[in-house]
Coordinates of C-alpha atoms and ligand atoms in Angstrom, one line a residue:
X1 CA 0.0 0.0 0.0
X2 CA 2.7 2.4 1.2
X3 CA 4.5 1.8 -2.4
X4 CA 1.8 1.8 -4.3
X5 CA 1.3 5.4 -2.7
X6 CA 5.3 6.1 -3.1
X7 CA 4.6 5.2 -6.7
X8 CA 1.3 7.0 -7.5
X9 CA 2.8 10.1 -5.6
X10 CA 6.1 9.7 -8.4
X11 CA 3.6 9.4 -11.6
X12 CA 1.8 12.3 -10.2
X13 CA 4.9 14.4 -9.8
X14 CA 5.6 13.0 -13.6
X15 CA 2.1 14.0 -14.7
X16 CA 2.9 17.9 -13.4
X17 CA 6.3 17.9 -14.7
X18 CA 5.0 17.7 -18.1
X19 CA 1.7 20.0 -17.6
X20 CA 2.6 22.9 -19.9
X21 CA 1.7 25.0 -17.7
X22 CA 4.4 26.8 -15.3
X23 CA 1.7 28.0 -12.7
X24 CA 2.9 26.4 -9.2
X25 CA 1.1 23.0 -8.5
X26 CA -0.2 22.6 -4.9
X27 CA 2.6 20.1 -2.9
X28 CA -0.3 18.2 -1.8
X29 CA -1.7 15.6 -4.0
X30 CA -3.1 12.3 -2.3
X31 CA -5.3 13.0 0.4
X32 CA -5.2 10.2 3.4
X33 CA -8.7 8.4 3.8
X34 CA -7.5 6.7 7.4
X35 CA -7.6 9.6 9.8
X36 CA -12.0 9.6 9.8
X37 CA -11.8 12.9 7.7
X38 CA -14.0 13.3 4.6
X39 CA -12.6 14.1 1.1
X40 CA -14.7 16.5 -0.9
X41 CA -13.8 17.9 -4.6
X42 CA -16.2 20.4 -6.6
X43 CA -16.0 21.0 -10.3
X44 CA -16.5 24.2 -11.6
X45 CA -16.3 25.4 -14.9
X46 CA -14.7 28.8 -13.7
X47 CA -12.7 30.4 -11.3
X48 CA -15.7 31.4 -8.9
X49 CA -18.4 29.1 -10.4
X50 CA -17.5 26.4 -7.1
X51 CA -17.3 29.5 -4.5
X52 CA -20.9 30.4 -5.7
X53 CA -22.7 27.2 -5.6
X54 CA -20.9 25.6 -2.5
X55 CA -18.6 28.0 -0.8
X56 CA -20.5 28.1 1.9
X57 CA -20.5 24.1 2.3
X58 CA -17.1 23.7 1.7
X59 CA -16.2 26.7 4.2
X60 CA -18.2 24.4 6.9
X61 CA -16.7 20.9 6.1
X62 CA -12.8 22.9 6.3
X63 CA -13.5 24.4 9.9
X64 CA -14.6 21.0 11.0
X65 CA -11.5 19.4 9.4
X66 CA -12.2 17.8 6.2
X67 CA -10.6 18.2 3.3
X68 CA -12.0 20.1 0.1
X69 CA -10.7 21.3 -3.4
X70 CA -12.1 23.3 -5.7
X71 CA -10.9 22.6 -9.4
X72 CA -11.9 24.7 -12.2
X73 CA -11.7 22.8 -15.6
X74 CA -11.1 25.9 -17.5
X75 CA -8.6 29.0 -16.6
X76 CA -11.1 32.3 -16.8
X77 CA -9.1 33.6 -19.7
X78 CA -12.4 35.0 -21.6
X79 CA -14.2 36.1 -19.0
X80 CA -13.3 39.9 -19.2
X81 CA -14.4 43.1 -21.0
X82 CA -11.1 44.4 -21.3
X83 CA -8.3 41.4 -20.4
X84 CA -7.9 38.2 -21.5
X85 CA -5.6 35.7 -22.6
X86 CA -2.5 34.4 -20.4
X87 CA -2.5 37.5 -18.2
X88 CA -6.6 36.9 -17.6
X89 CA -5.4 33.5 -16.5
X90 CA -2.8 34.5 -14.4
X91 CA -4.9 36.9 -12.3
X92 CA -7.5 34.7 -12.1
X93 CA -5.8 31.7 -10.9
X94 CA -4.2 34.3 -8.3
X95 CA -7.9 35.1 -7.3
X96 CA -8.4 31.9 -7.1
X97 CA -5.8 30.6 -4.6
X98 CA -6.9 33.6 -2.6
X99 CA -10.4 32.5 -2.4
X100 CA -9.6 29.1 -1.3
X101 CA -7.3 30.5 1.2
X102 CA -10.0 32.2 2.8
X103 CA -12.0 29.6 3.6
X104 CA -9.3 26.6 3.8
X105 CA -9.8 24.8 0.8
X106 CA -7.3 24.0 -2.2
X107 CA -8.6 25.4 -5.7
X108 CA -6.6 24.1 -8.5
X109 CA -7.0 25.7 -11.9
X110 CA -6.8 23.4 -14.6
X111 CA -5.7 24.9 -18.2
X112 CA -8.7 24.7 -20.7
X113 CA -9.2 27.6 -22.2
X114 CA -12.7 29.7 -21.3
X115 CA -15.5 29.5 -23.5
X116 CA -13.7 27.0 -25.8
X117 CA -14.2 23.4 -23.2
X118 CA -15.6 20.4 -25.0
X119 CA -16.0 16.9 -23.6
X120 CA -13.3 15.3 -24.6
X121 CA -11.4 11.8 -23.8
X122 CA -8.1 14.5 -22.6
X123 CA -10.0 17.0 -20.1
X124 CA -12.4 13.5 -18.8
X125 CA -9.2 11.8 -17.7
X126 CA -7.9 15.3 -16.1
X127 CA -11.0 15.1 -14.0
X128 CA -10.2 11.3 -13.1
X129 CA -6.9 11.9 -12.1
X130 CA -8.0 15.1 -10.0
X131 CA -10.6 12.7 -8.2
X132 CA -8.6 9.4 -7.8
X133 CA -5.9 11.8 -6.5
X134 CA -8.4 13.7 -3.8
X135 CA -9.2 10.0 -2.9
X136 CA -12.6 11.7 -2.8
X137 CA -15.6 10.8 -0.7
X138 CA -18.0 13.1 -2.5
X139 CA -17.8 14.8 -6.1
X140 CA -20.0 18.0 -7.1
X141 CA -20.4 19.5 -10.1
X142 CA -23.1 21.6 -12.2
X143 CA -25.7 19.7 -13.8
X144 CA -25.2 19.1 -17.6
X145 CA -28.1 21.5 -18.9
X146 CA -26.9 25.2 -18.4
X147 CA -27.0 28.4 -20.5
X148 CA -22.9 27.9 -20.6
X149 CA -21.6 25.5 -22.9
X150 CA -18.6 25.4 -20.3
X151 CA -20.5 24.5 -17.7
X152 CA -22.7 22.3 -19.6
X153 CA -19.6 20.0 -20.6
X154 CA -18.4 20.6 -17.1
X155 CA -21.7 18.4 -15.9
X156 CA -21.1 15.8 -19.0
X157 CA -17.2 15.6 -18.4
X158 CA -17.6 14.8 -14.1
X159 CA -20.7 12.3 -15.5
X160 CA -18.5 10.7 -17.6
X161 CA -15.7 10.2 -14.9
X162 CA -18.3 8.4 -12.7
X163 CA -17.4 5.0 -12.4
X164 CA -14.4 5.4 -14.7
X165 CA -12.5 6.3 -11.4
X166 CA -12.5 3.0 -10.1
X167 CA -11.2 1.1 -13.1
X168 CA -7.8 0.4 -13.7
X169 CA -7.2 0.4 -16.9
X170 CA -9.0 3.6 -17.7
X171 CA -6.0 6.5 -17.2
X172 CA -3.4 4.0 -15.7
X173 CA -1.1 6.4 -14.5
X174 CA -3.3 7.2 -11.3
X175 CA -3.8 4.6 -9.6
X176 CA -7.9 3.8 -9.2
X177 CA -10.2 4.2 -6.6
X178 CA -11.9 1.1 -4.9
X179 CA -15.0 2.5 -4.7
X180 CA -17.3 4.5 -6.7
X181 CA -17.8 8.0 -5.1
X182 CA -20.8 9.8 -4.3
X183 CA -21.8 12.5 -7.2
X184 CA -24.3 15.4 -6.9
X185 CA -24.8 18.3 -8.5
X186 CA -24.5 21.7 -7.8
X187 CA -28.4 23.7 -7.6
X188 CA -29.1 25.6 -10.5
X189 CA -32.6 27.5 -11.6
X190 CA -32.8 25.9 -15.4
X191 CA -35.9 24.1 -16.6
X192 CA -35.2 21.6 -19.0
X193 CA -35.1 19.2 -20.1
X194 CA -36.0 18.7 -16.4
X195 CA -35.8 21.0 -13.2
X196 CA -32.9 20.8 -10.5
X197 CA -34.3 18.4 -7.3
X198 CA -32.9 19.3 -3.9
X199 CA -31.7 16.1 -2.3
X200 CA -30.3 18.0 0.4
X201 CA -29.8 21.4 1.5
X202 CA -27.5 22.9 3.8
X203 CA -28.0 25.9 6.2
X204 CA -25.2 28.0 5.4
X205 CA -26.1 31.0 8.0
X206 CA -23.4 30.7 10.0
X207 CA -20.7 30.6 6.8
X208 CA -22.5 33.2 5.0
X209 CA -20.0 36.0 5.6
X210 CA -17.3 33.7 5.1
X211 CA -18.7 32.4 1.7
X212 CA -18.7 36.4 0.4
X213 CA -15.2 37.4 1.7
X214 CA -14.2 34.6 -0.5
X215 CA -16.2 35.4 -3.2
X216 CA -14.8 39.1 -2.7
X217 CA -11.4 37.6 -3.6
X218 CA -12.4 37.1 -7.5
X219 CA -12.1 41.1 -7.8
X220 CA -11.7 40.7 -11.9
X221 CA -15.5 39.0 -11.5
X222 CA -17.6 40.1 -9.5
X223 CA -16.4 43.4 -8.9
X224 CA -15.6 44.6 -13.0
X225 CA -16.8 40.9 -15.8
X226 CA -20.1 40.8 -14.1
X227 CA -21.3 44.1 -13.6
X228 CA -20.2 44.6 -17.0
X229 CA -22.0 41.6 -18.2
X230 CA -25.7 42.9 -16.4
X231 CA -24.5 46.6 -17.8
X232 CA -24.5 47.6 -14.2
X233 CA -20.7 48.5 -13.6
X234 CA -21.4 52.0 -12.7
X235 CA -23.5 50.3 -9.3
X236 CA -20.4 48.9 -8.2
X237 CA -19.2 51.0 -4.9
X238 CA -15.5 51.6 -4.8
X239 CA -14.6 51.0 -1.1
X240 CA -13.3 47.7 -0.3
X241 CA -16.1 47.3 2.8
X242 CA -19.2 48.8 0.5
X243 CA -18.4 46.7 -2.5
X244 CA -18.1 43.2 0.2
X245 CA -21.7 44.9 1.3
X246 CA -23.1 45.1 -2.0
X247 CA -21.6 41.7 -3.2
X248 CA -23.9 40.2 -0.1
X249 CA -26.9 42.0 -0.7
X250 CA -26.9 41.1 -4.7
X251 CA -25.5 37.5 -4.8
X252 CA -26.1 36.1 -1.8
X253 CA -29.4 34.4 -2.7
X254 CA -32.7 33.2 -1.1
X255 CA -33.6 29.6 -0.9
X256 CA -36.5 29.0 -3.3
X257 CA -39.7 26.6 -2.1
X258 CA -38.2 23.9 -3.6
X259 CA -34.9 24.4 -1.5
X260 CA -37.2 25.5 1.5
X261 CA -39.2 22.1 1.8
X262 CA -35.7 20.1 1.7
X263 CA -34.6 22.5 4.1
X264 CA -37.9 21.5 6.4
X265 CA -37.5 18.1 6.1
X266 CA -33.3 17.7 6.7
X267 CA -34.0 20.4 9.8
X268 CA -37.2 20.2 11.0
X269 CA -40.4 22.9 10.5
X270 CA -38.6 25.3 13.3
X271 CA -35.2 25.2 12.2
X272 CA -36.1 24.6 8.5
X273 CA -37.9 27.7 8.4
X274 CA -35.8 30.0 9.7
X275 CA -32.7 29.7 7.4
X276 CA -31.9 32.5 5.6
X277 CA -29.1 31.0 3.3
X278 CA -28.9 27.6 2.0
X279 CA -27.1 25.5 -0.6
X280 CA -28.2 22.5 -2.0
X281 CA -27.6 19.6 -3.9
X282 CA -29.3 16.9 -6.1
X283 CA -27.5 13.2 -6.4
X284 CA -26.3 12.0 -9.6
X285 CA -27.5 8.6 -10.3
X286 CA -23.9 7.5 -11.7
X287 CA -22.4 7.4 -8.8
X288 CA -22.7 5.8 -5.4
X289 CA -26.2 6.2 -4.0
X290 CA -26.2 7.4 -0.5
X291 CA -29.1 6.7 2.2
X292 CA -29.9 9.3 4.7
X293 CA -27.4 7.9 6.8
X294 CA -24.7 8.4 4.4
X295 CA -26.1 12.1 3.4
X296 CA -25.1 13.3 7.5
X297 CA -22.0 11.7 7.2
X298 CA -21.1 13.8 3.8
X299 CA -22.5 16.6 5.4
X300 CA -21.7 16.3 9.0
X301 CA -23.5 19.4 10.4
X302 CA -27.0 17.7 9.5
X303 CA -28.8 17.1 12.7
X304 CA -29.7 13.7 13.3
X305 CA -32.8 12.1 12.0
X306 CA -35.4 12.6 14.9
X307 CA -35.6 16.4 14.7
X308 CA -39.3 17.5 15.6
Ligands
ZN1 ZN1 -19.0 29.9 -14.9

């Protein structure tokens, strides 16, 4: 076990040496599954797509411990009104780092280039290396219909790494996992071809500050693209404090009834109906399907099943 590690840990140092990329890779690469600590890896398209769909998850499984990373499949480098290209990339995967910093996660930009991602065999086995190497417990990523084509093949490309993960002779040069992860998606507010089903949703109340400052950190996003984008740059206050305020009071989101009822019935009438922020998540059927009991191990700050 200990060389198959030693070896996998070599092929993965191999696997970076030869990324074309010369952006610093994180040291740490195979997280331990013996120490009773949960590994969790969200798919984004973008550098901020993860932060804005579980942030505040991801900021609650890190103070309790658990280990998360955020990888986004592409590197940002359209996603300006008046950068782009390497430099775009650069800042971004700066932002980035930042933003995982503030909450305790990794974020790991892979180099796709924005707006041009397809799903292909190349960025598929990416995403199987990134989870065989997270040795991950649970997977998220955006559900594969979406007004972006990059997040669309986003959803396809984790789909199609389901099950792959665990067999051997798919990517070889990581080893596999022995079991089949747990997949959900991230909540989204599309229609069809069918609508987004909250499996679970997650009080994020006491994260929600948290969840901003590190949205805050993507300064070339929130603060200048998307303004831009919803022709509303000119809203956008200038002090750092009064832009964080605004950021909170424009993106930080309701809970819709759908979300509300899953809220009721994970917490309980009392509880349920008090939250103010929530995320929540719907389980893909290609990967490991968990019972309830599974679900408040995955998400440990669930209470326990005999709430009201
Ligand atoms: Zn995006």
């Amino acid at each position: 076990m200990q060389r198959l590690r030693a070896l996998s840990f070599l092929s993965i140092l191999a696997v970076y040496a030869a990324a074309p990329s010369a952006a610093p890779q994180p040291q740490r690469t195979l997280a331990p599954s013996t120490d009773g600590k949960l590994n969790v890896i969200a798919f984004g398209a973008h550098p901020d797509d993860c932060d804005q769909r579980a942030g505040g998850v991801a900021a609650k499984l890190a103070a309790l411990g658990h280990r998360v990373r955020f990888v986004s499949v592409t590197n940002g480098d359209a996603g300006h009104q008046t950068e782009g290209g390497g430099a775009l990339a650069a800042r971004r995967r700066a932002e980035a780092r930042e933003a995982g910093r503030r909450i305790g996660v990794e974020y790991i930009t892979l180099d796709n280039h924005d707006g041009e991602l397809l799903p292909t065999l190349k960025p598929r086995e990416d995403i199987i290396r990134q989870i065989r190497q997270w040795n991950a417990d649970l997977v998220l990523a955006p559900r594969p219909n979406d007004y972006h084509p990059d997040h669309r093949y986003t959803g396809v490309l984790v789909q199609d790494a389901a099950y792959m993960v665990v067999v051997p002779n798919v990517t070889p040069d990581t080893p596999a996992l022995r079991k089949n992860p747990v997949f959900m998606y991230f909540e989204d507010r599309f229609l069809r071809p069918n609508t987004f089903r909250p499996d679970i949703a997650i009080s994020i109340d006491d994260v929600i500050d948290k969840k901003i400052d590190m949205m805050d950190a993507h300064v070339s996003q929130f603060y200048e693209w998307l303004p831009w984008v919803d022709g509303m740059l000119e809203k956008v206050p200038s002090g750092a404090a009064e832009r964080k305020r605004w950021l909170k009071e424009t993106r930080a989101g309701q809970p819709t009834p759908a979300v509300r009822e899953t809220l009721v019935k994970w917490y309980g009438a009392k509880q349920g109906n008090a939250v103010r922020y929530a995320e929540a998540f719907e389980i893909c059927e290609y990967g490991t399907r968990p019972d309830d009991a599974l679900i408040r191990k995955l998400f440990p700050f669930l209470p326990g099943p005999s709430k009201d």
